[in-house]
Coordinates of C-alpha atoms in Angstrom, one line a residue:
X1 CA -1.5 -16.0 18.4
X2 CA 1.5 -13.9 19.0
X3 CA 1.8 -10.4 17.7
X4 CA 4.3 -10.9 14.9
X5 CA 2.0 -11.3 12.0
X6 CA -1.4 -12.9 11.4
X7 CA 0.3 -14.7 8.6
X8 CA 2.0 -16.9 11.2
X9 CA 0.1 -20.0 12.4
X10 CA 1.5 -21.0 15.8
X11 CA 0.5 -21.9 19.4
X12 CA 1.0 -19.2 21.9
X13 CA 1.7 -20.3 25.4
X14 CA -0.3 -18.2 27.9
X15 CA -0.2 -18.5 31.6
X16 CA -2.0 -16.6 34.3
X17 CA -1.6 -15.3 37.9
X18 CA -1.2 -17.1 41.3
X19 CA 0.1 -16.5 44.9
X20 CA 1.5 -19.3 47.1
X21 CA 2.3 -19.1 50.8
X22 CA 4.9 -21.8 51.0
X23 CA 7.0 -20.1 48.3
X24 CA 6.9 -17.0 50.5
X25 CA 8.8 -18.9 53.1
X26 CA 11.5 -20.2 50.8
X27 CA 13.3 -17.5 49.0
X28 CA 15.5 -20.0 47.1
X29 CA 12.6 -20.4 44.6
X30 CA 12.8 -16.7 43.7
X31 CA 14.5 -15.6 40.4
X32 CA 14.2 -16.8 36.8
X33 CA 13.9 -20.4 35.6
X34 CA 14.8 -21.1 32.0
X35 CA 14.4 -24.3 29.9
X36 CA 14.0 -25.6 26.4
X37 CA 10.8 -27.3 25.2
X38 CA 11.1 -29.4 22.1
X39 CA 7.8 -29.5 20.1
X40 CA 7.8 -31.3 16.8
X41 CA 11.5 -30.6 16.3
X42 CA 10.9 -26.9 17.2
X43 CA 12.8 -25.7 20.3
X44 CA 11.0 -23.1 22.4
X45 CA 12.6 -21.2 25.2
X46 CA 10.4 -21.2 28.4
X47 CA 11.0 -18.7 31.1
X48 CA 9.2 -18.6 34.5
X49 CA 9.8 -15.6 36.7
X50 CA 9.1 -16.0 40.5
X51 CA 9.2 -13.0 42.7
X52 CA 7.5 -11.1 45.5
X53 CA 5.6 -7.8 45.3
X54 CA 5.3 -4.9 47.8
X55 CA 2.8 -6.9 49.8
X56 CA 5.2 -9.9 50.1
X57 CA 2.9 -12.0 47.9
X58 CA 4.5 -14.4 45.5
X59 CA 4.0 -13.4 41.8
X60 CA 4.7 -15.8 39.0
X61 CA 4.9 -14.7 35.4
X62 CA 5.8 -16.5 32.2
X63 CA 7.7 -15.6 29.1
X64 CA 8.1 -17.4 25.8
X65 CA 10.6 -15.2 24.1
X66 CA 10.7 -17.4 20.9
X67 CA 7.1 -16.6 20.5
X68 CA 7.1 -13.0 21.6
X69 CA 5.2 -13.7 24.8
X70 CA 6.4 -11.7 27.9
X71 CA 5.2 -11.0 31.4
X72 CA 2.1 -13.1 31.3
X73 CA 0.8 -13.9 34.8
X74 CA 0.2 -17.5 36.0
X75 CA -3.2 -18.5 37.5
X76 CA -2.1 -21.5 39.5
X77 CA 1.3 -22.2 41.1
X78 CA 1.8 -24.7 43.9
X79 CA 5.0 -25.5 45.9
X80 CA 4.9 -28.4 48.3
X81 CA 8.3 -29.6 49.6
X82 CA 10.3 -30.3 46.4
X83 CA 7.2 -30.5 44.1
X84 CA 6.1 -27.7 41.9
X85 CA 2.9 -27.4 39.8
X86 CA 1.9 -24.7 37.4
X87 CA -1.4 -24.9 35.5
X88 CA -2.9 -22.9 32.6
X89 CA -6.6 -23.3 32.3
X90 CA -6.6 -21.4 29.0
X91 CA -4.2 -23.9 27.4
X92 CA -5.4 -26.9 29.3
X93 CA -1.7 -27.3 30.2
X94 CA 0.2 -28.2 33.3
X95 CA 3.9 -28.2 34.3
X96 CA 4.8 -30.7 37.0
X97 CA 8.3 -30.8 38.4
X98 CA 10.8 -31.8 41.1
X99 CA 13.1 -29.2 42.5
X100 CA 16.7 -30.2 43.0
X101 CA 18.0 -29.9 46.6
X102 CA 20.3 -27.0 45.7
X103 CA 17.4 -25.1 44.0
X104 CA 19.4 -24.8 40.8
X105 CA 17.2 -26.9 38.6
X106 CA 13.7 -28.4 38.2
X107 CA 13.2 -31.6 36.3
X108 CA 9.6 -32.0 35.0
X109 CA 7.0 -32.4 32.3
X110 CA 5.0 -30.0 30.3
X111 CA 1.6 -31.6 29.7
X112 CA -0.7 -30.3 27.0
X113 CA -3.1 -31.7 24.4
X114 CA -2.3 -35.3 25.4
X115 CA 1.4 -34.8 25.1
X116 CA 3.9 -35.1 27.9
X117 CA 7.1 -33.3 27.0
X118 CA 10.2 -33.2 29.2
X119 CA 11.2 -29.7 30.4
X120 CA 14.2 -29.1 32.6
X121 CA 14.4 -25.6 34.1
X122 CA 17.7 -23.9 35.2
X123 CA 17.7 -21.3 38.0
X124 CA 19.4 -17.9 37.6
X125 CA 19.1 -14.8 39.8
X126 CA 19.1 -12.2 37.0
X127 CA 16.2 -11.6 34.7
X128 CA 16.3 -13.3 31.3
X129 CA 17.2 -10.9 28.4
X130 CA 18.0 -11.3 24.7
X131 CA 20.7 -9.8 22.6
X132 CA 19.5 -7.3 20.0
X133 CA 22.8 -5.5 18.9
X134 CA 21.1 -3.4 16.2
X135 CA 18.7 -1.7 18.6
X136 CA 19.7 2.0 18.9
X137 CA 20.3 3.5 22.2
X138 CA 19.7 7.3 22.9
X139 CA 21.0 9.9 22.6
X140 CA 20.3 9.8 18.9
X141 CA 22.0 12.1 16.3
X142 CA 18.6 13.3 15.1
X143 CA 15.5 14.8 16.4
X144 CA 12.7 12.6 17.7
X145 CA 9.1 13.9 18.0
X146 CA 6.0 12.3 19.5
X147 CA 3.2 13.0 17.1
X148 CA -0.5 12.3 16.7
X149 CA -2.9 12.7 13.7
X150 CA -6.4 11.6 12.6
X151 CA -7.1 8.7 10.4
X152 CA -9.3 9.6 7.4
X153 CA -11.8 7.3 9.1
X154 CA -13.8 9.3 11.6
X155 CA -13.2 8.6 15.3
X156 CA -9.7 7.1 15.0
X157 CA -6.5 9.0 16.0
X158 CA -3.0 7.5 15.5
X159 CA 0.0 8.2 17.6
X160 CA 3.6 7.8 16.4
X161 CA 7.2 8.9 16.2
X162 CA 8.7 11.3 13.7
X163 CA 12.5 11.2 13.3
X164 CA 14.2 14.1 11.6
X165 CA 17.8 14.4 10.5
X166 CA 19.8 17.2 12.3
X167 CA 21.8 19.9 10.6
X168 CA 21.8 18.2 7.2
X169 CA 20.2 17.9 3.8
X170 CA 16.9 16.0 4.0
X171 CA 16.5 13.6 1.1
X172 CA 12.8 12.7 1.4
X173 CA 10.3 11.3 3.9
X174 CA 8.9 7.8 4.4
X175 CA 6.1 6.2 6.3
X176 CA 6.6 2.7 7.8
X177 CA 3.5 0.4 7.5
X178 CA 3.4 -2.6 9.8
X179 CA 2.4 -6.1 8.9
X180 CA -0.7 -8.0 10.1
X181 CA -1.7 -8.3 13.7
X182 CA -2.0 -5.5 16.2
X183 CA 1.5 -3.9 16.3
X184 CA 3.1 -0.9 17.8
X185 CA 5.2 1.7 16.0
X186 CA 8.4 -0.3 16.3
X187 CA 6.6 -3.4 14.7
X188 CA 7.8 -5.2 17.9
X189 CA 7.8 -8.9 17.8
X190 CA 9.9 -11.8 19.1
X191 CA 11.9 -9.3 21.2
X192 CA 12.9 -7.5 17.9
X193 CA 11.9 -4.0 16.9
X194 CA 12.4 -3.9 13.1
X195 CA 10.8 -0.5 12.5
X196 CA 12.9 1.1 15.3
X197 CA 16.1 -0.3 13.6
X198 CA 14.9 0.7 10.1
X199 CA 13.8 4.2 11.2
X200 CA 17.1 4.8 13.0
X201 CA 19.2 3.7 10.0
X202 CA 17.2 5.8 7.4
X203 CA 17.1 8.9 9.6
X204 CA 20.9 8.8 10.0
X205 CA 21.0 8.7 6.2
X206 CA 19.0 12.0 5.9
X207 CA 15.5 10.6 5.5
X208 CA 12.6 11.8 7.6
X209 CA 10.7 8.7 9.0
X210 CA 7.2 8.5 10.4
X211 CA 6.1 5.3 12.2
X212 CA 2.9 4.9 14.2
X213 CA 1.0 2.5 16.5
X214 CA -1.7 0.5 14.8
X215 CA -5.3 1.5 15.7
X216 CA -6.1 0.2 19.2
X217 CA -2.5 -0.3 20.0
X218 CA -0.2 1.8 22.2
X219 CA -1.4 5.4 22.2
X220 CA -3.5 5.1 19.1
X221 CA -7.3 5.0 19.4
X222 CA -9.8 2.9 17.5
X223 CA -10.6 -0.8 17.5
X224 CA -8.3 -3.2 15.8
X225 CA -10.2 -6.5 16.0
X226 CA -13.0 -5.7 13.7
X227 CA -10.9 -3.8 11.1
X228 CA -9.7 -4.9 7.7
X229 CA -7.1 -3.7 5.1
X230 CA -9.6 -1.1 4.0
X231 CA -9.7 0.5 7.5
X232 CA -5.9 0.3 7.9
X233 CA -5.5 2.0 4.5
X234 CA -7.6 5.0 5.8
X235 CA -5.2 5.2 8.8
X236 CA -2.2 5.3 6.4
X237 CA -3.9 8.0 4.3
X238 CA -4.2 10.0 7.5
X239 CA -0.5 9.6 8.0
X240 CA 0.2 10.8 4.5
X241 CA -2.0 13.8 5.1
X242 CA -0.2 14.6 8.3
X243 CA 3.3 14.3 6.8
X244 CA 2.4 16.6 3.9
X245 CA 1.3 19.3 6.3
X246 CA 4.0 18.8 8.9
X247 CA 6.2 21.8 9.7
X248 CA 8.9 19.4 10.8
X249 CA 9.8 18.4 7.3
X250 CA 10.3 20.6 4.3
X251 CA 10.1 17.8 1.7
X252 CA 7.3 17.3 -0.7
X253 CA 8.3 13.8 -1.7
X254 CA 6.8 11.0 0.4
X255 CA 7.3 7.3 0.1
X256 CA 5.9 4.2 1.9
X257 CA 7.7 1.2 3.2
X258 CA 5.3 -1.6 3.9
X259 CA 6.2 -4.9 5.4
X260 CA 4.1 -8.1 4.7
X261 CA 0.4 -7.0 5.0
X262 CA 1.8 -3.4 5.3
X263 CA 2.6 -3.8 1.7
X264 CA -1.0 -4.6 0.8
X265 CA -2.1 -1.5 2.8
X266 CA 0.5 0.6 1.0
X267 CA -0.6 -0.3 -2.5
X268 CA -4.2 0.7 -1.6
X269 CA -3.1 4.1 -0.3
X270 CA -3.4 7.4 -2.2
X271 CA -1.8 7.3 -5.6
X272 CA 0.0 10.6 -5.1
X273 CA 2.9 9.2 -3.2
X274 CA 6.3 9.3 -4.8
X275 CA 7.7 5.8 -4.3
X276 CA 7.0 2.4 -2.7
X277 CA 9.2 -0.2 -0.9
X278 CA 7.5 -3.5 -0.4
X279 CA 9.1 -5.9 2.0
X280 CA 7.8 -9.5 1.8
X281 CA 4.5 -8.2 0.5
X282 CA 2.1 -10.8 -1.0
X283 CA 1.4 -10.9 -4.7
X284 CA -1.1 -13.8 -4.4
X285 CA -4.5 -13.9 -2.8
X286 CA -4.8 -14.5 1.0
X287 CA -6.1 -18.0 0.6
X288 CA -3.1 -19.0 -1.6
X289 CA -0.7 -17.3 0.7
X290 CA -2.0 -19.2 3.8
X291 CA -2.1 -22.6 2.0
X292 CA 1.5 -22.3 0.8
X293 CA 2.6 -21.0 4.3
X294 CA 0.9 -23.9 6.1
X295 CA 2.4 -26.5 3.7
X296 CA 6.0 -25.1 3.8
X297 CA 6.2 -24.6 7.6
X298 CA 4.6 -28.0 8.4
X299 CA 6.9 -29.9 6.0
X300 CA 10.0 -28.1 7.3
X301 CA 9.0 -29.0 10.9
X302 CA 8.8 -32.6 10.0
X303 CA 5.0 -33.0 10.2
X304 CA 4.0 -36.3 8.5
X305 CA 2.9 -35.9 4.9
X306 CA -0.5 -37.5 5.5
X307 CA -1.3 -34.9 8.3
X308 CA -0.2 -32.1 6.0
X309 CA -2.4 -33.3 3.2
X310 CA -5.5 -33.5 5.5
X311 CA -4.8 -30.1 7.0
X312 CA -4.6 -28.6 3.5
X313 CA -7.8 -30.2 2.5
X314 CA -9.5 -28.9 5.6
X315 CA -8.2 -25.4 5.0
X316 CA -9.0 -25.4 1.3
X317 CA -12.6 -26.3 2.2
X318 CA -12.9 -23.5 4.7
X319 CA -11.3 -20.9 2.4
X320 CA -13.7 -22.0 -0.4
X321 CA -16.7 -21.3 1.8
X322 CA -15.3 -17.9 2.6
X323 CA -14.6 -17.1 -1.0
X324 CA -17.9 -18.3 -2.4
X325 CA -20.1 -16.8 0.4
X326 CA -18.4 -13.4 1.0
X327 CA -20.6 -11.2 3.1
X328 CA -23.1 -13.9 4.0
X329 CA -24.5 -13.4 7.5
X330 CA -24.2 -17.0 8.8
X331 CA -20.9 -17.9 7.1
X332 CA -19.4 -19.0 10.5
X333 CA -22.2 -21.6 10.8
X334 CA -21.4 -22.8 7.3
X335 CA -17.8 -23.3 8.4
X336 CA -18.8 -25.1 11.6
X337 CA -21.0 -27.5 9.7
X338 CA -18.2 -28.1 7.2
X339 CA -15.9 -29.1 10.1
X340 CA -18.5 -31.4 11.5
X341 CA -18.8 -33.1 8.1
X342 CA -15.0 -33.5 7.9
X343 CA -15.0 -35.1 11.4
X344 CA -17.9 -37.4 10.4
X345 CA -16.0 -38.5 7.3
X346 CA -12.8 -39.2 9.2
X347 CA -14.7 -41.2 11.8
X348 CA -16.4 -43.3 9.0
X349 CA -12.9 -43.9 7.5
X350 CA -11.6 -45.1 10.9
X351 CA -9.1 -42.2 11.2
X352 CA -7.8 -41.0 14.6
X353 CA -7.0 -37.4 13.8
X354 CA -10.4 -35.9 14.6
X355 CA -10.7 -32.2 14.9
X356 CA -11.0 -31.6 18.6
X357 CA -13.4 -29.1 20.1
X358 CA -10.6 -26.7 21.2
X359 CA -9.1 -26.8 17.7
X360 CA -12.6 -26.3 16.1
X361 CA -13.2 -23.3 18.4
X362 CA -9.9 -21.8 17.6
X363 CA -10.6 -22.1 13.8
X364 CA -14.0 -20.5 14.2
X365 CA -12.6 -17.7 16.3
X366 CA -10.2 -16.8 13.6
X367 CA -12.6 -17.4 10.6
X368 CA -15.3 -15.2 12.1
X369 CA -13.2 -12.1 12.2
X370 CA -13.7 -9.4 9.5
X371 CA -10.0 -9.3 9.0
X372 CA -9.6 -12.9 8.1
X373 CA -12.7 -13.0 5.9
X374 CA -11.4 -10.0 4.0
X375 CA -7.8 -11.2 3.8
X376 CA -8.8 -14.6 2.4
X377 CA -10.7 -13.2 -0.6
X378 CA -8.4 -10.2 -1.3
X379 CA -6.2 -10.5 -4.4
X380 CA -3.7 -7.7 -4.7
X381 CA -3.0 -8.3 -8.4
X382 CA -5.1 -5.4 -9.8
X383 CA -3.9 -3.0 -7.1
X384 CA -0.2 -3.8 -7.9
X385 CA -0.9 -3.2 -11.5
X386 CA -2.3 0.3 -10.8
X387 CA 0.9 1.5 -9.2
X388 CA 2.6 4.1 -11.3
X389 CA 5.4 5.3 -9.0
X390 CA 8.8 3.7 -8.6
X391 CA 8.6 0.4 -6.7
X392 CA 11.3 -1.7 -5.0
X393 CA 9.9 -5.1 -4.0
X394 CA 12.1 -7.3 -1.8
X395 CA 11.5 -10.9 -0.9
X396 CA 13.5 -13.2 1.4
X397 CA 14.8 -16.4 -0.2
X398 CA 13.9 -18.4 2.9
X399 CA 10.6 -16.7 3.6
X400 CA 8.0 -19.3 4.6
X401 CA 5.2 -16.9 5.2
X402 CA 5.2 -15.2 1.8
X403 CA 6.9 -17.7 -0.5
X404 CA 9.3 -15.7 -2.7
X405 CA 9.2 -17.4 -6.1
X406 CA 5.5 -17.4 -6.8
X407 CA 4.9 -14.0 -5.1
X408 CA 7.7 -12.2 -6.9
X409 CA 6.7 -13.6 -10.2
X410 CA 3.0 -12.6 -9.9
X411 CA 4.1 -9.2 -8.6
X412 CA 6.3 -8.6 -11.7
X413 CA 3.5 -9.8 -14.0
X414 CA 1.2 -7.2 -12.4
X415 CA 3.7 -4.4 -12.8
X416 CA 4.2 -5.3 -16.5
X417 CA 0.5 -5.5 -17.2
X418 CA 0.1 -2.1 -15.5
X419 CA 2.9 -0.8 -17.8
X420 CA 5.0 0.4 -14.8
X421 CA 8.6 0.2 -16.1
X422 CA 10.1 1.8 -13.0
X423 CA 10.4 -1.1 -10.7
X424 CA 13.0 -3.4 -9.2
X425 CA 12.3 -6.9 -7.7
X426 CA 14.9 -8.6 -5.7
X427 CA 15.1 -11.8 -3.7
X428 CA 17.5 -11.5 -0.8
X429 CA 19.6 -14.7 -0.4
X430 CA 19.3 -16.5 3.0
X431 CA 16.8 -14.0 4.3
X432 CA 13.5 -14.9 6.1
X433 CA 10.2 -13.0 6.3
X434 CA 11.7 -10.4 8.7
X435 CA 14.8 -10.1 6.4
X436 CA 17.1 -11.5 9.0
X437 CA 20.0 -13.6 7.9
X438 CA 18.5 -17.1 8.5
X439 CA 19.3 -20.8 8.3
X440 CA 15.8 -22.2 7.9
X441 CA 13.3 -19.4 7.5
X442 CA 11.0 -21.0 10.0
X443 CA 9.1 -18.5 12.2
X444 CA 10.4 -20.4 15.3
X445 CA 13.9 -19.2 14.3
X446 CA 13.1 -15.4 14.4
X447 CA 13.7 -14.9 18.1
X448 CA 16.9 -17.0 18.1
X449 CA 18.6 -14.7 15.6
X450 CA 20.3 -11.7 17.2
X451 CA 20.2 -9.6 14.0
X452 CA 16.9 -7.7 13.6
X453 CA 17.3 -6.8 9.9
X454 CA 20.2 -7.8 7.7
X455 CA 22.6 -4.9 7.3
X456 CA 22.8 -5.6 3.6
X457 CA 19.0 -5.1 3.3
X458 CA 19.2 -1.8 5.2
X459 CA 21.9 -0.6 2.8
X460 CA 19.9 -1.7 -0.3
X461 CA 16.7 0.1 0.9
X462 CA 18.5 3.4 1.7
X463 CA 20.5 3.3 -1.5
X464 CA 17.5 2.7 -3.7
X465 CA 15.6 5.6 -2.0
X466 CA 18.5 8.0 -2.1
X467 CA 19.4 7.4 -5.7
X468 CA 15.9 8.4 -6.7
X469 CA 15.4 11.3 -4.3
X470 CA 18.2 13.9 -4.2
X471 CA 18.2 16.4 -1.3
X472 CA 15.0 18.5 -1.5
X473 CA 15.9 21.0 1.3
X474 CA 18.3 21.8 4.0
X475 CA 17.0 21.9 7.6
X476 CA 17.9 25.0 9.5

């Protein structure tokens, strides 16, 4: 699964390393090979990089920029005359192709899971790159500090970046909280760096911004894989403690900006923060979020309705086991037995779409993580109702990961029941889960959009914060 967000369900293409002697003799093969793979109406950019290292060995790496996969080595590469073969044991996938006589194209097939998909690669000498026009380039008109601080959970230390306005009035301070999945301080995904763009914009407006690597990511210590929202909340509380004591900012007001699961982490943090901005943050329980997500994405990608129905029934059954047996030691065995019973039922009904061993193993690998088991049963309604500070909750109209209508409505109901009158909920037209200006909202579209965050969204966030937080000090 790619880094973007555990709320995304997708296949990540992974390829490993290989060296081939014939390729060493033919430098025409070197460079970047790019093609488009069409999978269930979804177009994926495929990039193969073939080069030599300092020992004159041929090194092949693979990128899937539309899925945020970059620089992954290949484990088998073979070049015989005009025939090329690449194999990924991890994916049980092969690419077989014929190289044109001018070495400018390869016509071949991507073979995986019983499917044979045409994939034509084009040769270019320069490395593949994507356009990200909003990404700031130094020197910056503000101070940037590398910082580290302890989590409130013993044994974990977070590393991050603090950006401080220069020679101006500081309005307030904010901490950026990433979404699900192990993410760095820039919340980097799909070749986008949303938190770098957001931090740069807010700091230029006079706001101090702290962003940090998730535990176990980048320069932060700790283990990510066995952590849950509760653990991540202790990391955020450590960030709040640090910012309150920091000599780099003179402001007492501190707010949080949480994206996706980062919003769930934010609403569980200390209650003595001054404001909250929630970006695509769920209002429903994890099980309901994932069921809606799977249904919407599959339908939009043209998956047959019968397949969608059976997938939802399977997922509902798995989620029910997790919800009804929370904390049970052998819960994974219960799920495995349930999958076996589903397969048996499908065989008896004469159906062809049996759950394969690789799919079953992938399901169990995800289900058996503490994060997933906690996420499925967690309902944020009560925690949303306990928020007493000002809140700005934004949702994307085209968001297929956190469906805007149901989540915005339940979020507002929670605020009303909690008697918080100082809130604003807004659905941003034509915006996806990353708050990009989008056409479909599909996760497969994220990498294809040059804009990282809609400029209108950046303006709305900064305006809402600045209207409620006048200058609290002037930095000398």
